[in-house]
mmCIF file of C-alpha atoms in Angstrom:
data_model
loop_
_atom_site.group_PDB
_atom_site.id
_atom_site.type_symbol
_atom_site.label_atom_id
_atom_site.label_comp_id
_atom_site.label_asym_id
_atom_site.label_seq_id
_atom_site.Cartn_x
_atom_site.Cartn_y
_atom_site.Cartn_z
ATOM 1 C CA PHE L 156 -15.453 21.035 7.022
ATOM 2 C CA LEU L 157 -13.012 21.961 4.295
ATOM 3 C CA THR L 158 -9.920 21.043 6.565
ATOM 4 C CA SER L 159 -11.409 17.443 7.144
ATOM 5 C CA ILE L 160 -11.927 16.658 3.333
ATOM 6 C CA ARG L 161 -8.233 16.135 2.526
ATOM 7 C CA LEU L 162 -7.575 14.030 5.512
ATOM 8 C CA SER L 163 -10.900 11.912 5.156
ATOM 9 C CA ALA L 164 -9.929 11.249 1.487
ATOM 10 C CA PHE L 165 -6.445 9.994 2.618
ATOM 11 C CA ILE L 166 -7.748 7.870 5.234
ATOM 12 C CA ILE L 167 -10.447 6.259 3.058
ATOM 13 C CA ALA L 168 -7.704 5.339 0.365
ATOM 14 C CA SER L 169 -4.583 4.815 2.358
ATOM 15 C CA PRO L 170 -3.551 1.377 3.580
ATOM 16 C CA PHE L 171 -4.304 0.256 7.091
ATOM 17 C CA PHE L 172 -6.541 3.202 7.679
ATOM 18 C CA SER L 173 -8.831 2.013 4.929
ATOM 19 C CA ALA L 174 -8.874 -1.712 6.241
ATOM 20 C CA ARG L 175 -12.273 -3.321 6.796
ATOM 21 C CA PHE L 176 -11.374 -4.411 10.551
ATOM 22 C CA ILE L 177 -11.124 -0.652 11.384
ATOM 23 C CA MET L 178 -14.607 0.674 12.113
ATOM 24 C CA LEU L 179 -16.132 3.553 10.162
ATOM 25 C CA ARG L 180 -16.798 5.513 13.245
ATOM 26 C CA VAL L 181 -13.092 5.219 14.227
ATOM 27 C CA ARG L 182 -11.954 6.473 11.070
ATOM 28 C CA ILE L 183 -14.568 9.421 11.053
ATOM 29 C CA ILE L 184 -13.200 10.301 14.667
ATOM 30 C CA ILE L 185 -9.729 10.227 13.507
ATOM 31 C CA ALA L 186 -10.355 12.466 10.557
ATOM 32 C CA PHE L 187 -12.163 15.097 12.474
ATOM 33 C CA VAL L 188 -9.770 15.179 15.487
ATOM 34 C CA ILE L 189 -6.891 15.729 13.210
ATOM 35 C CA SER L 190 -8.871 18.229 11.168
ATOM 36 C CA ILE L 191 -9.615 20.314 14.551
ATOM 37 C CA ILE L 192 -5.791 20.143 15.331
ATOM 38 C CA VAL L 193 -4.759 21.371 11.726
ATOM 39 C CA PHE L 194 -7.537 24.045 11.714
ATOM 40 C CA SER L 195 -6.008 25.389 14.987
ATOM 41 C CA ILE L 196 -2.652 25.441 13.536
ATOM 42 C CA HIS L 197 -3.638 26.779 10.102
ATOM 43 C CA PRO L 198 -6.744 28.532 10.362
ATOM 44 C CA LEU L 199 -8.749 29.681 7.129
ATOM 45 C CA GLU L 200 -9.664 33.020 6.125
ATOM 46 C CA LEU L 201 -12.193 32.192 3.708
ATOM 47 C CA ASP L 202 -15.686 33.406 3.457
ATOM 48 C CA THR L 203 -18.205 30.675 4.253
ATOM 49 C CA LYS L 204 -20.206 31.886 1.073
ATOM 50 C CA ILE L 205 -17.691 30.233 -1.250
ATOM 51 C CA LEU L 206 -19.258 26.736 -0.416
ATOM 52 C CA THR L 207 -22.013 27.561 -2.645
ATOM 53 C CA SER L 208 -19.875 28.986 -5.286
ATOM 54 C CA ALA L 209 -18.143 27.383 -8.252
ATOM 55 C CA TYR L 210 -14.686 28.317 -6.553
ATOM 56 C CA GLY L 211 -15.711 26.487 -3.304
ATOM 57 C CA ILE L 212 -16.956 23.321 -5.468
ATOM 58 C CA ALA L 213 -13.551 23.409 -7.207
ATOM 59 C CA ILE L 214 -11.779 23.781 -3.803
ATOM 60 C CA ILE L 215 -13.779 20.800 -2.492
ATOM 61 C CA PHE L 216 -12.698 18.642 -5.681
ATOM 62 C CA LYS L 217 -9.191 19.681 -5.239
ATOM 63 C CA GLU L 218 -9.151 18.532 -1.604
ATOM 64 C CA ILE L 219 -10.556 15.145 -2.567
ATOM 65 C CA ALA L 220 -8.032 14.758 -5.281
ATOM 66 C CA ILE L 221 -4.996 15.367 -3.061
ATOM 67 C CA GLY L 222 -6.221 13.134 -0.260
ATOM 68 C CA VAL L 223 -7.190 10.279 -2.610
ATOM 69 C CA THR L 224 -4.037 10.611 -4.594
ATOM 70 C CA ALA L 225 -1.879 10.633 -1.481
ATOM 71 C CA GLY L 226 -3.677 7.490 -0.129
ATOM 72 C CA LEU L 227 -3.570 5.732 -3.466
ATOM 73 C CA ILE L 228 0.223 6.253 -3.682
ATOM 74 C CA LEU L 229 0.742 4.328 -0.466
ATOM 75 C CA SER L 230 -1.772 1.684 -1.618
ATOM 76 C CA ILE L 231 -0.345 1.099 -4.864
ATOM 77 C CA MET L 232 3.208 0.903 -3.541
ATOM 78 C CA PHE L 233 2.174 -1.664 -0.910
ATOM 79 C CA SER L 234 0.428 -3.499 -3.560
ATOM 80 C CA ALA L 235 3.827 -4.754 -4.640
ATOM 81 C CA VAL L 236 3.880 -7.218 -1.672
ATOM 82 C CA SER L 237 0.440 -8.578 -2.828
ATOM 83 C CA LEU L 238 1.533 -8.992 -6.335
ATOM 84 C CA ALA L 239 4.799 -10.678 -5.232
ATOM 85 C CA GLY L 240 2.880 -13.100 -3.142
ATOM 86 C CA GLU L 241 0.377 -14.042 -5.932
ATOM 87 C CA LYS L 242 3.397 -14.736 -8.315
ATOM 88 C CA ILE L 243 4.987 -16.916 -5.672
ATOM 89 C CA ALA L 244 1.775 -18.803 -4.892
ATOM 90 C CA THR L 245 1.188 -19.439 -8.586
ATOM 91 C CA SER L 246 4.765 -20.669 -9.295
ATOM 92 C CA ALA L 247 4.549 -22.824 -6.227
ATOM 93 C CA GLY L 248 1.156 -24.220 -6.963
ATOM 94 C CA LEU L 249 -0.545 -22.581 -3.851
ATOM 95 C CA SER L 250 -2.778 -20.233 -5.820
ATOM 96 C CA TYR L 251 -5.701 -22.660 -4.794
ATOM 97 C CA ALA L 252 -5.022 -21.773 -1.155
ATOM 98 C CA ALA L 253 -7.096 -18.662 -0.986
ATOM 99 C CA GLN L 254 -9.343 -17.045 1.588
ATOM 100 C CA ILE L 255 -10.820 -13.686 2.196
ATOM 101 C CA ASP L 256 -8.263 -10.790 2.981
ATOM 102 C CA PRO L 257 -9.304 -8.881 6.073
ATOM 103 C CA VAL L 258 -7.640 -5.775 4.758
ATOM 104 C CA SER L 259 -9.152 -5.500 1.353
ATOM 105 C CA GLY L 260 -12.078 -7.878 1.801
ATOM 106 C CA VAL L 261 -11.419 -9.819 -1.307
ATOM 107 C CA GLN L 262 -10.182 -13.284 -2.005
ATOM 108 C CA THR L 263 -6.376 -13.516 -2.278
ATOM 109 C CA PRO L 264 -3.784 -16.253 -1.951
ATOM 110 C CA VAL L 265 -2.778 -16.912 1.685
ATOM 111 C CA VAL L 266 0.948 -16.268 0.729
ATOM 112 C CA SER L 267 -0.047 -12.802 -0.155
ATOM 113 C CA GLN L 268 -2.048 -12.252 2.824
ATOM 114 C CA ILE L 269 0.885 -13.496 5.041
ATOM 115 C CA LEU L 270 3.438 -11.200 3.222
ATOM 116 C CA TYR L 271 0.989 -8.109 3.255
ATOM 117 C CA LEU L 272 0.101 -8.486 7.072
ATOM 118 C CA PHE L 273 3.965 -8.795 7.569
ATOM 119 C CA LEU L 274 4.203 -5.465 5.697
ATOM 120 C CA ILE L 275 1.635 -3.788 7.792
ATOM 121 C CA MET L 276 3.328 -4.955 10.907
ATOM 122 C CA ILE L 277 6.501 -3.438 9.981
ATOM 123 C CA PHE L 278 4.752 -0.259 8.827
ATOM 124 C CA LEU L 279 3.152 0.194 12.320
ATOM 125 C CA THR L 280 6.567 -0.800 13.928
ATOM 126 C CA VAL L 281 8.591 1.860 12.201
ATOM 127 C CA ASP L 282 5.496 4.439 12.853
ATOM 128 C CA GLY L 283 4.954 4.679 9.195
ATOM 129 C CA HIS L 284 1.344 5.431 9.766
ATOM 130 C CA LEU L 285 2.337 8.491 11.891
ATOM 131 C CA ILE L 286 4.958 9.645 9.364
ATOM 132 C CA ALA L 287 2.216 9.474 6.678
ATOM 133 C CA LEU L 288 -0.317 11.549 8.793
ATOM 134 C CA ARG L 289 2.409 14.081 9.410
ATOM 135 C CA ILE L 290 3.236 14.359 5.748
ATOM 136 C CA ILE L 291 -0.488 15.047 5.017
ATOM 137 C CA ILE L 292 -0.731 17.465 7.874
ATOM 138 C CA GLU L 293 2.492 19.314 6.611
ATOM 139 C CA SER L 294 0.741 19.436 3.206
ATOM 140 C CA TYR L 295 -1.736 22.201 4.427
ATOM 141 C CA GLN L 296 1.336 24.415 4.884
ATOM 142 C CA LEU L 297 2.797 23.410 1.377
ATOM 143 C CA ILE L 298 -0.411 23.406 -0.277
ATOM 144 C CA PRO L 299 -3.019 25.701 1.372
ATOM 145 C CA ILE L 300 -6.680 24.901 0.856
ATOM 146 C CA GLY L 301 -7.301 28.013 -1.219
ATOM 147 C CA THR L 302 -4.829 27.146 -3.927
ATOM 148 C CA LEU L 303 -5.348 25.032 -7.115
ATOM 149 C CA PRO L 304 -2.543 22.868 -8.200
ATOM 150 C CA VAL L 305 -1.920 21.467 -11.517
ATOM 151 C CA PRO L 306 -3.817 18.227 -12.161
ATOM 152 C CA SER L 307 -0.905 16.709 -13.979
ATOM 153 C CA ALA L 308 1.144 16.452 -10.869
ATOM 154 C CA LEU L 309 -1.380 14.227 -9.338
ATOM 155 C CA ILE L 310 -1.334 11.945 -12.468
ATOM 156 C CA ASP L 311 2.535 11.913 -12.779
ATOM 157 C CA GLY L 312 2.586 10.746 -8.970
ATOM 158 C CA GLY L 313 0.190 7.840 -9.624
ATOM 159 C CA MET L 314 1.935 6.757 -12.660
ATOM 160 C CA ALA L 315 5.415 6.818 -11.176
ATOM 161 C CA ALA L 316 3.945 4.831 -8.028
ATOM 162 C CA SER L 317 2.571 2.185 -10.469
ATOM 163 C CA GLY L 318 6.001 1.765 -11.993
ATOM 164 C CA SER L 319 7.718 1.447 -8.652
ATOM 165 C CA MET L 320 5.156 -1.164 -7.516
ATOM 166 C CA PHE L 321 5.992 -3.628 -10.444
ATOM 167 C CA LEU L 322 9.756 -3.019 -9.922
ATOM 168 C CA ASN L 323 9.494 -3.572 -6.191
ATOM 169 C CA ALA L 324 7.156 -6.809 -6.799
ATOM 170 C CA SER L 325 9.926 -8.193 -9.172
ATOM 171 C CA VAL L 326 12.760 -7.643 -6.634
ATOM 172 C CA ILE L 327 10.786 -9.370 -3.870
ATOM 173 C CA MET L 328 9.610 -12.317 -5.935
ATOM 174 C CA LEU L 329 12.442 -13.113 -8.134
ATOM 175 C CA PRO L 330 14.724 -14.965 -5.523
ATOM 176 C CA VAL L 331 11.912 -17.126 -4.468
ATOM 177 C CA VAL L 332 10.456 -17.724 -7.951
ATOM 178 C CA LEU L 333 14.159 -18.588 -9.370
ATOM 179 C CA VAL L 334 14.622 -21.104 -6.652
ATOM 180 C CA VAL L 335 11.009 -22.734 -7.318
ATOM 181 C CA LEU L 336 12.065 -22.761 -10.993
ATOM 182 C CA LEU L 337 15.322 -24.767 -10.395
ATOM 183 C CA ILE L 338 13.250 -27.122 -8.223
ATOM 184 C CA ASN L 339 10.730 -27.678 -11.101
ATOM 185 C CA VAL L 340 13.510 -28.360 -13.512
ATOM 186 C CA ALA L 341 15.031 -30.780 -11.097
ATOM 187 C CA ILE L 342 11.751 -32.519 -10.750
ATOM 188 C CA GLY L 343 11.381 -32.432 -14.642
ATOM 189 C CA ILE L 344 14.827 -34.181 -14.988
ATOM 190 C CA ILE L 345 13.889 -36.790 -12.476
ATOM 191 C CA THR L 346 10.505 -37.484 -14.086
ATOM 192 C CA ARG L 347 12.320 -37.561 -17.539
ATOM 193 C CA SER L 348 14.884 -40.048 -16.159
ATOM 194 C CA ALA L 349 12.128 -42.242 -14.370
ATOM 195 C CA PRO L 350 8.902 -42.034 -16.399
ATOM 196 C CA GLN L 351 7.252 -44.421 -13.936
ATOM 197 C CA LEU L 352 7.292 -41.748 -11.223
ATOM 198 C CA ASN L 353 4.000 -39.689 -10.801
ATOM 199 C CA LEU L 354 4.678 -35.951 -11.066
ATOM 200 C CA PHE L 355 1.616 -35.098 -9.155
ATOM 201 C CA SER L 356 2.483 -37.469 -6.206
ATOM 202 C CA PHE L 357 5.830 -36.167 -5.148
ATOM 203 C CA GLY L 358 6.340 -32.908 -7.515
ATOM 204 C CA PHE L 359 3.797 -30.685 -5.862
ATOM 205 C CA PRO L 360 4.743 -31.665 -2.328
ATOM 206 C CA ILE L 361 8.643 -31.050 -3.028
ATOM 207 C CA THR L 362 7.772 -27.818 -4.716
ATOM 208 C CA MET L 363 5.505 -26.415 -1.805
ATOM 209 C CA LEU L 364 7.717 -27.707 0.876
ATOM 210 C CA GLY L 365 10.735 -25.979 -0.858
ATOM 211 C CA THR L 366 8.623 -22.718 -1.100
ATOM 212 C CA PHE L 367 8.078 -22.755 2.622
ATOM 213 C CA ILE L 368 11.744 -23.562 3.444
ATOM 214 C CA ILE L 369 12.753 -20.821 1.122
ATOM 215 C CA LEU L 370 10.373 -18.181 2.744
ATOM 216 C CA TYR L 371 11.458 -19.223 6.214
ATOM 217 C CA PHE L 372 14.943 -18.599 5.574
ATOM 218 C CA SER L 373 14.549 -15.443 3.764
ATOM 219 C CA ILE L 374 12.287 -13.938 6.400
ATOM 220 C CA GLY L 375 15.136 -11.546 7.418
ATOM 221 C CA ASN L 376 15.833 -10.321 4.102
ATOM 222 C CA LEU L 377 12.102 -9.847 3.444
ATOM 223 C CA GLY L 378 11.900 -7.694 6.389
ATOM 224 C CA PHE L 379 14.721 -5.348 5.158
ATOM 225 C CA ALA L 380 13.133 -5.426 1.812
ATOM 226 C CA PHE L 381 9.781 -4.325 3.217
ATOM 227 C CA SER L 382 11.262 -1.418 5.358
ATOM 228 C CA ASP L 383 12.917 -0.219 2.168
ATOM 229 C CA LEU L 384 9.556 -0.450 0.418
ATOM 230 C CA ILE L 385 8.012 1.688 3.298
ATOM 231 C CA ASP L 386 10.716 4.268 3.043
ATOM 232 C CA SER L 387 10.448 4.469 -0.591
ATOM 233 C CA SER L 388 6.611 4.856 -0.345
ATOM 234 C CA LEU L 389 6.900 7.673 2.145
ATOM 235 C CA ASP L 390 9.572 9.292 0.064
ATOM 236 C CA HIS L 391 7.448 9.122 -3.095
ATOM 237 C CA LEU L 392 4.429 10.548 -1.052
ATOM 238 C CA MET L 393 6.477 13.607 0.044
ATOM 239 C CA THR L 394 8.019 14.146 -3.529
ATOM 240 C CA THR L 395 4.528 14.168 -4.928
ATOM 241 C CA ILE L 396 3.149 16.563 -2.241
ATOM 242 C CA GLU L 397 6.144 18.978 -3.114
ATOM 243 C CA SER L 398 5.559 18.724 -6.831
ATOM 244 C CA LEU L 399 2.023 19.905 -6.309
ATOM 245 C CA LYS L 400 3.396 22.896 -4.285
ATOM 246 C CA ASN L 401 5.748 23.537 -7.235
ATOM 247 C CA GLY L 402 3.017 23.206 -9.754
#
């Protein structure tokens, strides 16, 4: 039971594993199967009576905090793609084209959904989900269940992930947004030169078509950017786990 808490919290809070299209029973089975493997490798030598004591409750909350923080670090880092997609959709006039996201279950622009699903596909292709699970499994050796790390290390990890999210979102969206801005400037000059032209009749189609063309030709660079984002997220996760050990 104690071994499964950290893994279960990570699966609930991490990207892909926490998606709504993955059944709850599947997530529970994955957590307990991996917990049995981890328990066979790192057996606990704790008395079962600690579960009803204050020390046992502190251990349970500590395991939940470690698992949720590890999952949220990946979720926050991956949210950079959704944030970049929303800014691209807003600048291109595509913010009204929104539907229910199958991953998060909330209504988001279609551009954000396409980019996020592309990121998840790359994440699965490079076995990022297996690497993330391996980091969590290795955390049992770095941070045994009986130890209590410093809570400030968890907060520092989340704050650093938030800063990296905005930085990565800016790197992803700036090339597309700048080109869209140049297109809007050109449209503004044309409408200023010929006031009889209707901005809504030809401005929005040109902006949307230009956005689609830019995304099409930049798909290769976006793939490399998403791969770097995945590597950065996993490195940040491992750094946070090691900081908990040092704490």
